[in-house]
Amino acid sequence: MWARVGCKFLRQNVSKNLNLGSRFYSATSSSVVRPKLPQSSRKGRLLTGATISLLIGGGAYASTVDEATFCGWLFSATKVVNPFFALLDPEVAHRLAVTAASRGWVPREKRPDPSILGLEVWGRRFSNPIGLSAGFDKNAEAVDGLLGIGFGFVEVGSVTPVPQDGNPKPRIFRLKSEGAIINRCGFNSEGIVAVAKRLGAQHGKRKLDETSNASSSSSDEIKHGGKAGPGILGVNLGKNKTSEDPDADYVQGVHTLSQYADYLVINVSSPNTPGLRQLQGRKQLKDLVKKVQAARDEMQWGEEGPPPLLVKIAPDLSKQDLEDIAAVALALRLDGLIISNTTISRPDSVSKDPLASESGGLSGKPLFDLSTDILKETYTLTKGRVPLIGCGGISSGADAYKKIRAGASLVQLYTAFAYGGPALIPQIKAELAECLEKDGFKSIYEAVGADCR
């Protein structure tokens, strides 16, 4: 994250900073008497110094070449910085990552996405189908920075009506060797009022920027994005832990936040809020969706109409549960389903890990097969009529491609991003484009549900 800041500064005044650095080193080395350090400390300082030198040297070189090369170098540089996050407590690392993205201390993608990755869903133009799932930016603090990394869309939340702290800490556990995470956060949220203020301020700033830049943009240019500017913004709604009327919580979320969203998500699948998954039952889900749709449709909307409404479901569902959900989605013309949330199961690949006994939802690589099977079955049950977002265990372009072939129009990741950092995003997009071209597909549309036909 520091690479982008440092390199931007270097581009402006490389020689000046090198001279200043030389004078500082001379002054400190001659005038300060330091105690003799242990061998391990000296090695640590040497390693840190070497890392910083490589970043500065690489940045100085890359800043002299074209913008695309410089942009690529910035993303590559994050591979050096990202491992340091793994040394921190998971929740501290998460907080630091959100702060970095919110302040622009992350690389910004300047290179255009491969044209083969562009698509339109719900009347919204996506420059690529790779999204960041809810759970990372719970309170909409870093939307612009995250979209700037190169995601096609970002989903914030889950947002609850009333602020709540969530479950006691520690509540996030890394299973590094399996590329997995167990969390039992429990909808920790600043609440819809705080999130609405933040999104409202961001929305106003974007509108002002769009107005000031309107004269310089081409009128026939293809526009990608929505209310978040360069990309699509989803808002994920949750209920409070102590709420006695869950339906009212989701309705309140719609009334307060839908004006800022390109799509809305009803989250009824987190395993960390008591009773939440019971809302996936046929009658409960049907009643809930009807109320939320009514709340959305009674609001005043412009030419673009109301935001699409999606439901996020769990991977731990029986075939009958899936049939019920598919029936509700088709009967009520639901705009989409996200498949899936985290799992309460512990696949064989993680069962022997000492942390596997921790309660909470499992995400990451061990979830991939389970969530993809559920995705494929849901695509078949809905007959391809309901747009699906594939989520769970994606860590490469090949994984994203498998989700698309299983029926997903869009895909989301989180855990792999936590481990791999910003450099993972351009890598996944390049790999996905290669997979499509290798199999002779000319667009994402042609590949959706290919394994179900």
Coordinates of C-alpha atoms in Angstrom, one line a residue:
M1 CA 0.0 0.0 0.0
W2 CA 2.9 2.3 0.8
A3 CA 4.4 1.7 -2.7
R4 CA 1.9 3.8 -4.5
V5 CA 2.4 6.8 -2.2
G6 CA 6.2 6.5 -2.3
C7 CA 6.3 6.1 -6.0
K8 CA 4.0 9.0 -6.7
F9 CA 6.2 11.2 -4.6
L10 CA 9.3 9.9 -6.4
R11 CA 7.8 10.6 -9.8
Q12 CA 7.5 14.3 -8.8
N13 CA 10.9 14.8 -7.4
V14 CA 13.2 11.7 -7.6
S15 CA 16.6 13.5 -7.5
K16 CA 15.6 15.8 -4.7
N17 CA 14.6 13.0 -2.5
L18 CA 17.7 11.0 -3.2
N19 CA 19.9 13.9 -2.2
L20 CA 17.9 14.5 0.9
G21 CA 18.2 10.8 1.8
S22 CA 21.9 10.9 1.3
R23 CA 22.4 13.9 3.6
F24 CA 20.1 12.4 6.2
Y25 CA 22.0 9.1 6.2
S26 CA 25.4 11.0 6.5
A27 CA 24.1 13.1 9.4
T28 CA 22.6 10.3 11.4
S29 CA 25.5 7.9 10.9
S30 CA 28.1 10.4 12.0
S31 CA 26.3 12.2 14.9
V32 CA 24.3 9.5 16.6
V33 CA 25.9 6.9 18.9
R34 CA 23.8 3.7 18.7
P35 CA 24.0 0.8 21.1
K36 CA 25.2 -2.5 19.6
L37 CA 22.2 -4.4 18.3
P38 CA 21.7 -8.2 18.5
Q39 CA 22.4 -10.1 15.3
S40 CA 18.7 -10.8 14.7
S41 CA 17.8 -7.1 15.0
R42 CA 20.6 -6.1 12.5
K43 CA 19.3 -8.7 10.1
G44 CA 15.8 -7.4 10.4
R45 CA 16.9 -3.9 9.7
L46 CA 19.0 -5.0 6.7
L47 CA 16.0 -6.9 5.3
T48 CA 13.7 -3.9 5.8
G49 CA 16.2 -1.6 4.3
A50 CA 16.7 -3.9 1.3
T51 CA 12.9 -4.1 0.8
I52 CA 12.5 -0.3 0.9
S53 CA 15.5 0.2 -1.4
L54 CA 14.0 -2.2 -3.9
L55 CA 10.6 -0.4 -3.8
I56 CA 12.2 3.0 -4.2
G57 CA 14.6 1.9 -6.9
G58 CA 11.9 0.1 -8.8
G59 CA 9.5 3.0 -8.4
A60 CA 12.1 5.4 -9.7
Y61 CA 12.7 3.3 -12.8
A62 CA 9.1 2.5 -13.4
S63 CA 8.1 6.2 -13.1
T64 CA 10.2 7.0 -16.2
V65 CA 8.3 4.6 -18.5
D66 CA 4.7 4.6 -19.8
E67 CA 1.7 4.7 -17.5
A68 CA 0.7 1.0 -18.2
T69 CA 4.1 -0.2 -17.2
F70 CA 4.2 2.0 -14.1
C71 CA 0.7 0.7 -13.1
G72 CA 1.8 -2.9 -13.5
W73 CA 4.8 -2.2 -11.3
L74 CA 2.6 -0.7 -8.6
F75 CA 0.4 -3.8 -8.5
S76 CA 3.5 -6.1 -8.5
A77 CA 5.0 -4.1 -5.6
T78 CA 2.1 -5.0 -3.4
K79 CA 3.3 -8.6 -3.5
V80 CA 6.2 -7.4 -1.4
V81 CA 4.1 -5.5 1.1
N82 CA 1.2 -7.9 1.5
P83 CA 3.0 -10.7 3.4
F84 CA 3.5 -8.2 6.3
F85 CA -0.3 -8.2 6.8
A86 CA -0.2 -11.9 7.6
L87 CA 2.0 -11.1 10.6
L88 CA -0.8 -9.1 12.2
D89 CA -3.9 -10.2 14.0
P90 CA -6.5 -10.9 11.3
E91 CA -8.9 -8.2 12.4
V92 CA -6.1 -5.6 12.8
A93 CA -4.9 -6.5 9.3
H94 CA -8.4 -6.1 8.0
R95 CA -8.9 -2.8 9.6
L96 CA -5.5 -1.6 8.2
A97 CA -6.4 -2.8 4.7
V98 CA -9.8 -0.9 4.8
T99 CA -8.0 2.2 6.0
A100 CA -5.4 1.9 3.2
A101 CA -8.1 1.6 0.5
S102 CA -10.1 4.5 2.0
R103 CA -7.1 6.8 1.9
G104 CA -5.9 5.8 -1.6
W105 CA -2.8 4.0 -0.3
V106 CA -3.5 1.2 -2.9
P107 CA -2.6 1.0 -6.6
R108 CA -5.2 2.4 -9.0
E109 CA -5.8 0.4 -12.2
K110 CA -5.2 2.6 -15.3
R111 CA -5.1 -0.2 -17.8
P112 CA -8.4 -1.0 -19.7
D113 CA -10.0 -4.4 -18.9
P114 CA -9.9 -7.0 -21.7
S115 CA -12.9 -6.3 -23.9
I116 CA -14.0 -9.9 -23.7
L117 CA -14.8 -9.4 -20.0
G118 CA -17.3 -6.6 -20.5
L119 CA -21.0 -7.4 -20.0
E120 CA -24.4 -6.0 -19.1
V121 CA -26.5 -7.3 -16.2
W122 CA -29.7 -5.6 -14.9
G123 CA -29.1 -2.8 -17.4
R124 CA -25.8 -2.0 -15.8
R125 CA -22.5 -2.1 -17.7
F126 CA -19.7 -4.0 -16.0
S127 CA -16.2 -3.6 -17.4
N128 CA -15.4 -7.0 -15.9
P129 CA -17.4 -9.7 -13.9
I130 CA -15.0 -9.8 -10.9
G131 CA -16.5 -8.3 -7.7
L132 CA -15.6 -7.9 -4.0
S133 CA -18.1 -9.6 -1.8
A134 CA -19.8 -8.1 1.3
G135 CA -17.8 -8.4 4.5
F136 CA -14.7 -6.5 3.5
D137 CA -16.0 -3.0 3.4
K138 CA -18.8 -3.4 5.9
N139 CA -19.4 0.4 6.4
A140 CA -18.8 1.7 2.9
E141 CA -15.5 3.5 3.9
A142 CA -13.4 2.5 0.9
V143 CA -15.7 2.2 -2.1
D144 CA -13.7 4.4 -4.5
G145 CA -10.4 2.9 -3.5
L146 CA -11.6 -0.6 -4.0
L147 CA -13.2 0.0 -7.3
G148 CA -10.0 1.8 -8.3
I149 CA -8.1 -1.4 -7.8
G150 CA -10.0 -2.9 -10.8
F151 CA -13.0 -4.7 -9.4
G152 CA -16.0 -4.6 -11.7
F153 CA -18.2 -4.2 -8.7
V154 CA -18.0 -3.8 -4.9
E155 CA -20.6 -4.9 -2.4
V156 CA -20.6 -3.2 1.0
G157 CA -22.2 -4.4 4.2
S158 CA -23.9 -6.3 5.7
V159 CA -25.5 -3.1 7.1
T160 CA -27.8 -3.4 10.1
P161 CA -30.5 -0.8 11.0
V162 CA -29.0 -0.1 14.5
P163 CA -25.2 -0.1 15.2
Q164 CA -24.0 -3.2 16.8
D165 CA -20.5 -4.5 17.8
G166 CA -21.0 -8.1 16.6
N167 CA -19.7 -11.1 18.5
P168 CA -16.8 -11.0 21.0
K169 CA -13.2 -11.1 19.8
P170 CA -11.3 -13.0 18.7
R171 CA -13.7 -13.9 15.9
I172 CA -11.5 -14.2 12.8
F173 CA -9.1 -17.1 12.3
R174 CA -6.7 -17.8 9.5
L175 CA -6.2 -21.4 8.2
K176 CA -3.2 -20.4 6.1
S177 CA -2.2 -23.7 4.7
E178 CA -5.7 -24.3 3.3
G179 CA -6.2 -20.7 2.1
A180 CA -9.2 -20.4 4.3
I181 CA -10.7 -18.2 7.0
I182 CA -13.2 -18.9 9.7
N183 CA -15.2 -15.9 11.0
R184 CA -18.0 -15.4 13.4
C185 CA -18.2 -11.6 13.3
G186 CA -21.9 -11.4 13.6
F187 CA -22.9 -8.4 11.5
N188 CA -20.6 -5.8 13.2
S189 CA -21.9 -2.6 11.7
E190 CA -22.0 1.1 12.2
G191 CA -25.7 1.1 11.2
I192 CA -27.6 2.4 8.3
V193 CA -27.5 6.1 9.3
A194 CA -23.7 6.2 9.4
V195 CA -23.5 4.3 6.1
A196 CA -26.1 6.4 4.4
K197 CA -24.2 9.6 5.4
R198 CA -21.0 8.2 4.0
L199 CA -22.6 7.0 0.7
G200 CA -24.5 10.2 0.4
A201 CA -21.2 12.3 0.7
Q202 CA -19.5 10.0 -1.8
H203 CA -22.4 10.2 -4.2
G204 CA -22.4 14.0 -4.1
K205 CA -18.7 14.2 -4.7
R206 CA -19.0 11.9 -7.7
K207 CA -21.8 13.9 -9.2
L208 CA -19.8 17.1 -8.8
D209 CA -16.8 15.4 -10.5
E210 CA -19.0 14.1 -13.4
T211 CA -20.4 17.6 -13.9
S212 CA -17.0 19.2 -14.0
N213 CA -15.6 16.5 -16.4
A214 CA -18.6 16.4 -18.7
S215 CA -17.2 18.9 -21.2
S216 CA -14.0 16.9 -21.7
S217 CA -15.6 13.5 -22.2
S218 CA -16.6 12.0 -25.5
S219 CA -20.4 11.9 -26.0
D220 CA -20.2 8.5 -27.8
E221 CA -17.9 6.9 -25.2
I222 CA -19.2 3.6 -23.7
K223 CA -19.8 4.2 -20.0
H224 CA -19.1 1.5 -17.5
G225 CA -20.4 1.8 -13.9
G226 CA -23.2 3.1 -11.9
K227 CA -23.9 5.2 -8.8
A228 CA -20.4 4.5 -7.5
G229 CA -18.8 6.0 -10.6
P230 CA -16.3 3.8 -12.3
G231 CA -17.9 0.5 -11.1
I232 CA -21.1 -1.0 -9.8
L233 CA -22.0 -0.7 -6.1
G234 CA -24.1 -3.3 -4.2
V235 CA -25.5 -2.8 -0.7
N236 CA -25.9 -5.9 1.4
L237 CA -28.6 -5.6 4.1
G238 CA -28.7 -7.5 7.4
K239 CA -30.9 -7.7 10.5
N240 CA -30.0 -6.8 14.1
K241 CA -29.2 -9.7 16.4
T242 CA -31.9 -8.7 18.9
S243 CA -34.5 -7.6 16.4
E244 CA -38.0 -9.1 16.9
D245 CA -39.2 -8.1 13.4
P246 CA -36.5 -9.1 10.8
D247 CA -38.7 -8.0 7.9
A248 CA -38.9 -4.5 9.2
D249 CA -35.1 -4.4 9.5
Y250 CA -34.7 -5.1 5.8
V251 CA -37.5 -2.7 4.8
Q252 CA -35.7 0.0 6.8
G253 CA -32.5 -0.7 5.0
V254 CA -34.2 -0.4 1.7
H255 CA -35.8 3.0 2.6
T256 CA -32.5 4.4 3.8
L257 CA -29.9 3.0 1.4
S258 CA -31.4 2.0 -1.9
Q259 CA -31.0 5.4 -3.4
Y260 CA -27.2 4.9 -3.4
A261 CA -27.2 1.3 -4.6
D262 CA -26.9 -0.2 -8.1
Y263 CA -28.3 -3.4 -6.6
L264 CA -29.5 -4.5 -3.1
V265 CA -28.9 -7.8 -1.3
I266 CA -31.1 -9.4 1.3
N267 CA -28.6 -11.4 3.4
V268 CA -30.4 -14.4 5.1
S269 CA -27.5 -16.7 5.0
S270 CA -24.9 -15.7 7.6
P271 CA -24.4 -18.5 10.1
N272 CA -23.3 -16.0 12.8
T273 CA -26.7 -14.3 13.6
P274 CA -29.2 -16.6 15.5
G275 CA -32.3 -17.5 13.5
L276 CA -31.2 -15.7 10.3
R277 CA -30.9 -18.8 8.1
Q278 CA -34.5 -19.8 9.0
L279 CA -35.5 -17.0 6.7
Q280 CA -34.5 -19.1 3.8
G281 CA -37.5 -21.3 4.2
R282 CA -40.1 -21.1 1.4
K283 CA -42.8 -19.3 3.2
Q284 CA -40.5 -17.0 5.3
L285 CA -38.5 -16.1 2.2
K286 CA -41.5 -15.4 0.1
D287 CA -43.1 -13.1 2.7
L288 CA -39.8 -11.3 3.2
V289 CA -39.1 -10.7 -0.4
K290 CA -42.6 -9.5 -1.1
K291 CA -42.3 -6.9 1.7
V292 CA -38.9 -5.7 0.6
Q293 CA -40.0 -5.5 -3.0
A294 CA -43.0 -3.5 -2.0
A295 CA -40.9 -1.1 0.1
R296 CA -38.5 -0.6 -2.8
D297 CA -41.2 -0.1 -5.5
E298 CA -43.2 2.4 -3.4
M299 CA -40.3 4.8 -3.5
Q300 CA -39.9 7.5 -6.2
W301 CA -37.4 6.5 -9.0
G302 CA -36.1 8.2 -12.1
E303 CA -35.8 6.7 -15.6
E304 CA -33.3 4.1 -14.4
G305 CA -35.9 2.6 -12.1
P306 CA -35.4 0.9 -8.8
P307 CA -32.2 -1.1 -7.9
P308 CA -32.4 -4.8 -8.6
L309 CA -33.1 -7.0 -5.5
L310 CA -31.0 -10.1 -4.8
V311 CA -31.0 -12.7 -2.1
K312 CA -27.8 -14.3 -0.7
I313 CA -28.1 -17.9 0.3
A314 CA -26.1 -20.5 2.2
P315 CA -24.2 -23.4 0.8
D316 CA -25.5 -25.7 3.5
L317 CA -28.9 -26.3 1.9
S318 CA -30.8 -29.5 1.0
K319 CA -32.1 -30.1 -2.5
Q320 CA -35.6 -29.3 -1.2
D321 CA -34.4 -26.0 0.2
L322 CA -32.9 -25.1 -3.1
E323 CA -36.1 -26.1 -4.9
D324 CA -38.1 -23.8 -2.6
I325 CA -35.7 -20.9 -3.1
A326 CA -35.7 -21.3 -6.9
A327 CA -39.5 -21.4 -6.8
V328 CA -39.7 -18.2 -4.9
A329 CA -37.1 -16.5 -7.1
L330 CA -39.1 -17.4 -10.3
A331 CA -42.6 -16.7 -8.8
L332 CA -41.6 -13.2 -7.5
R333 CA -39.3 -12.4 -10.4
L334 CA -36.3 -11.9 -8.1
D335 CA -33.5 -10.1 -9.8
G336 CA -30.8 -12.4 -8.7
L337 CA -29.2 -14.8 -6.2
I338 CA -25.8 -14.8 -4.7
I339 CA -24.4 -18.3 -4.2
S340 CA -23.1 -18.6 -1.6
N341 CA -22.2 -17.4 1.8
T342 CA -19.8 -19.2 4.2
T343 CA -20.3 -22.8 5.3
I344 CA -20.7 -24.2 8.8
S345 CA -19.4 -27.5 7.5
R346 CA -15.7 -28.5 7.7
P347 CA -14.5 -30.3 4.5
D348 CA -11.9 -33.0 4.9
S349 CA -9.2 -30.6 3.7
V350 CA -9.6 -28.5 6.9
S351 CA -10.9 -31.0 9.4
K352 CA -7.5 -31.7 10.9
D353 CA -6.5 -28.1 11.3
P354 CA -6.5 -27.1 15.0
L355 CA -8.6 -24.0 14.2
A356 CA -11.3 -26.1 12.5
S357 CA -13.1 -26.5 15.8
E358 CA -13.7 -22.8 16.0
S359 CA -17.4 -21.9 15.4
G360 CA -18.3 -19.7 12.5
G361 CA -18.5 -19.6 8.8
L362 CA -15.7 -21.1 6.7
S363 CA -14.6 -19.3 3.5
G364 CA -11.8 -19.7 1.0
K365 CA -10.5 -22.6 -1.1
P366 CA -12.2 -25.4 0.8
L367 CA -15.6 -23.9 0.0
F368 CA -15.1 -23.8 -3.7
D369 CA -16.5 -27.2 -4.7
L370 CA -19.5 -27.1 -2.4
S371 CA -20.5 -23.6 -3.4
T372 CA -20.0 -24.4 -7.1
D373 CA -22.2 -27.5 -6.9
I374 CA -24.9 -25.4 -5.3
L375 CA -24.5 -22.8 -8.0
K376 CA -24.8 -25.3 -10.8
E377 CA -27.9 -26.8 -9.3
T378 CA -29.6 -23.5 -8.7
Y379 CA -28.9 -22.4 -12.3
T380 CA -30.6 -25.6 -13.5
L381 CA -33.6 -25.1 -11.1
T382 CA -34.1 -21.5 -12.2
K383 CA -33.7 -22.5 -15.9
G384 CA -31.1 -19.8 -16.4
R385 CA -33.8 -17.1 -16.0
V386 CA -32.3 -15.6 -12.8
P387 CA -28.9 -13.9 -12.9
L388 CA -26.6 -15.6 -10.4
I389 CA -23.4 -14.3 -8.7
G390 CA -21.0 -17.1 -7.9
C391 CA -19.1 -16.7 -4.6
G392 CA -17.0 -19.0 -2.6
G393 CA -13.4 -20.1 -2.9
I394 CA -12.3 -18.2 -6.0
S395 CA -8.6 -17.6 -6.0
S396 CA -7.7 -17.6 -9.8
G397 CA -9.1 -16.9 -13.2
A398 CA -9.6 -20.6 -13.7
D399 CA -11.8 -20.7 -10.6
A400 CA -13.9 -17.7 -11.8
Y401 CA -14.3 -19.4 -15.2
K402 CA -15.6 -22.6 -13.5
K403 CA -18.2 -20.5 -11.7
I404 CA -19.3 -18.9 -14.9
R405 CA -19.5 -22.2 -16.7
A406 CA -21.6 -23.4 -13.8
G407 CA -24.1 -20.6 -14.3
A408 CA -22.7 -17.4 -12.8
S409 CA -23.0 -14.2 -14.7
L410 CA -20.8 -12.4 -12.2
V411 CA -18.4 -13.7 -9.5
Q412 CA -17.2 -12.4 -6.1
L413 CA -14.2 -13.1 -3.9
Y414 CA -13.0 -12.0 -0.5
T415 CA -10.7 -14.6 1.3
A416 CA -8.3 -14.9 -1.7
F417 CA -8.1 -11.1 -1.8
A418 CA -7.3 -11.0 1.9
Y419 CA -4.4 -13.4 1.3
G420 CA -3.2 -12.2 -2.1
G421 CA -3.8 -8.4 -2.0
P422 CA -4.4 -6.0 -5.0
A423 CA -2.1 -7.9 -7.3
L424 CA -4.5 -10.8 -7.5
I425 CA -7.2 -8.7 -9.3
P426 CA -5.4 -8.0 -12.6
Q427 CA -4.1 -11.6 -12.5
I428 CA -7.6 -13.1 -12.3
K429 CA -8.9 -10.9 -15.1
A430 CA -6.0 -11.9 -17.4
E431 CA -6.4 -15.6 -16.6
L432 CA -10.2 -15.4 -17.1
A433 CA -9.8 -13.8 -20.5
E434 CA -7.3 -16.4 -21.5
C435 CA -9.7 -19.2 -20.4
L436 CA -12.6 -17.7 -22.5
E437 CA -10.5 -17.3 -25.6
K438 CA -8.9 -20.7 -25.3
D439 CA -12.4 -22.4 -25.4
G440 CA -13.5 -20.2 -28.3
F441 CA -16.0 -17.9 -26.4
K442 CA -16.2 -14.4 -27.6
S443 CA -17.9 -13.0 -24.5
I444 CA -18.9 -13.9 -20.9
Y445 CA -22.5 -14.4 -22.1
E446 CA -21.6 -17.4 -24.2
A447 CA -19.9 -19.1 -21.3
V448 CA -22.6 -18.7 -18.7
G449 CA -24.0 -22.1 -17.8
A450 CA -22.0 -23.9 -20.4
D451 CA -21.6 -26.9 -18.1
C452 CA -25.3 -27.1 -17.6
R453 CA -26.2 -27.4 -21.3

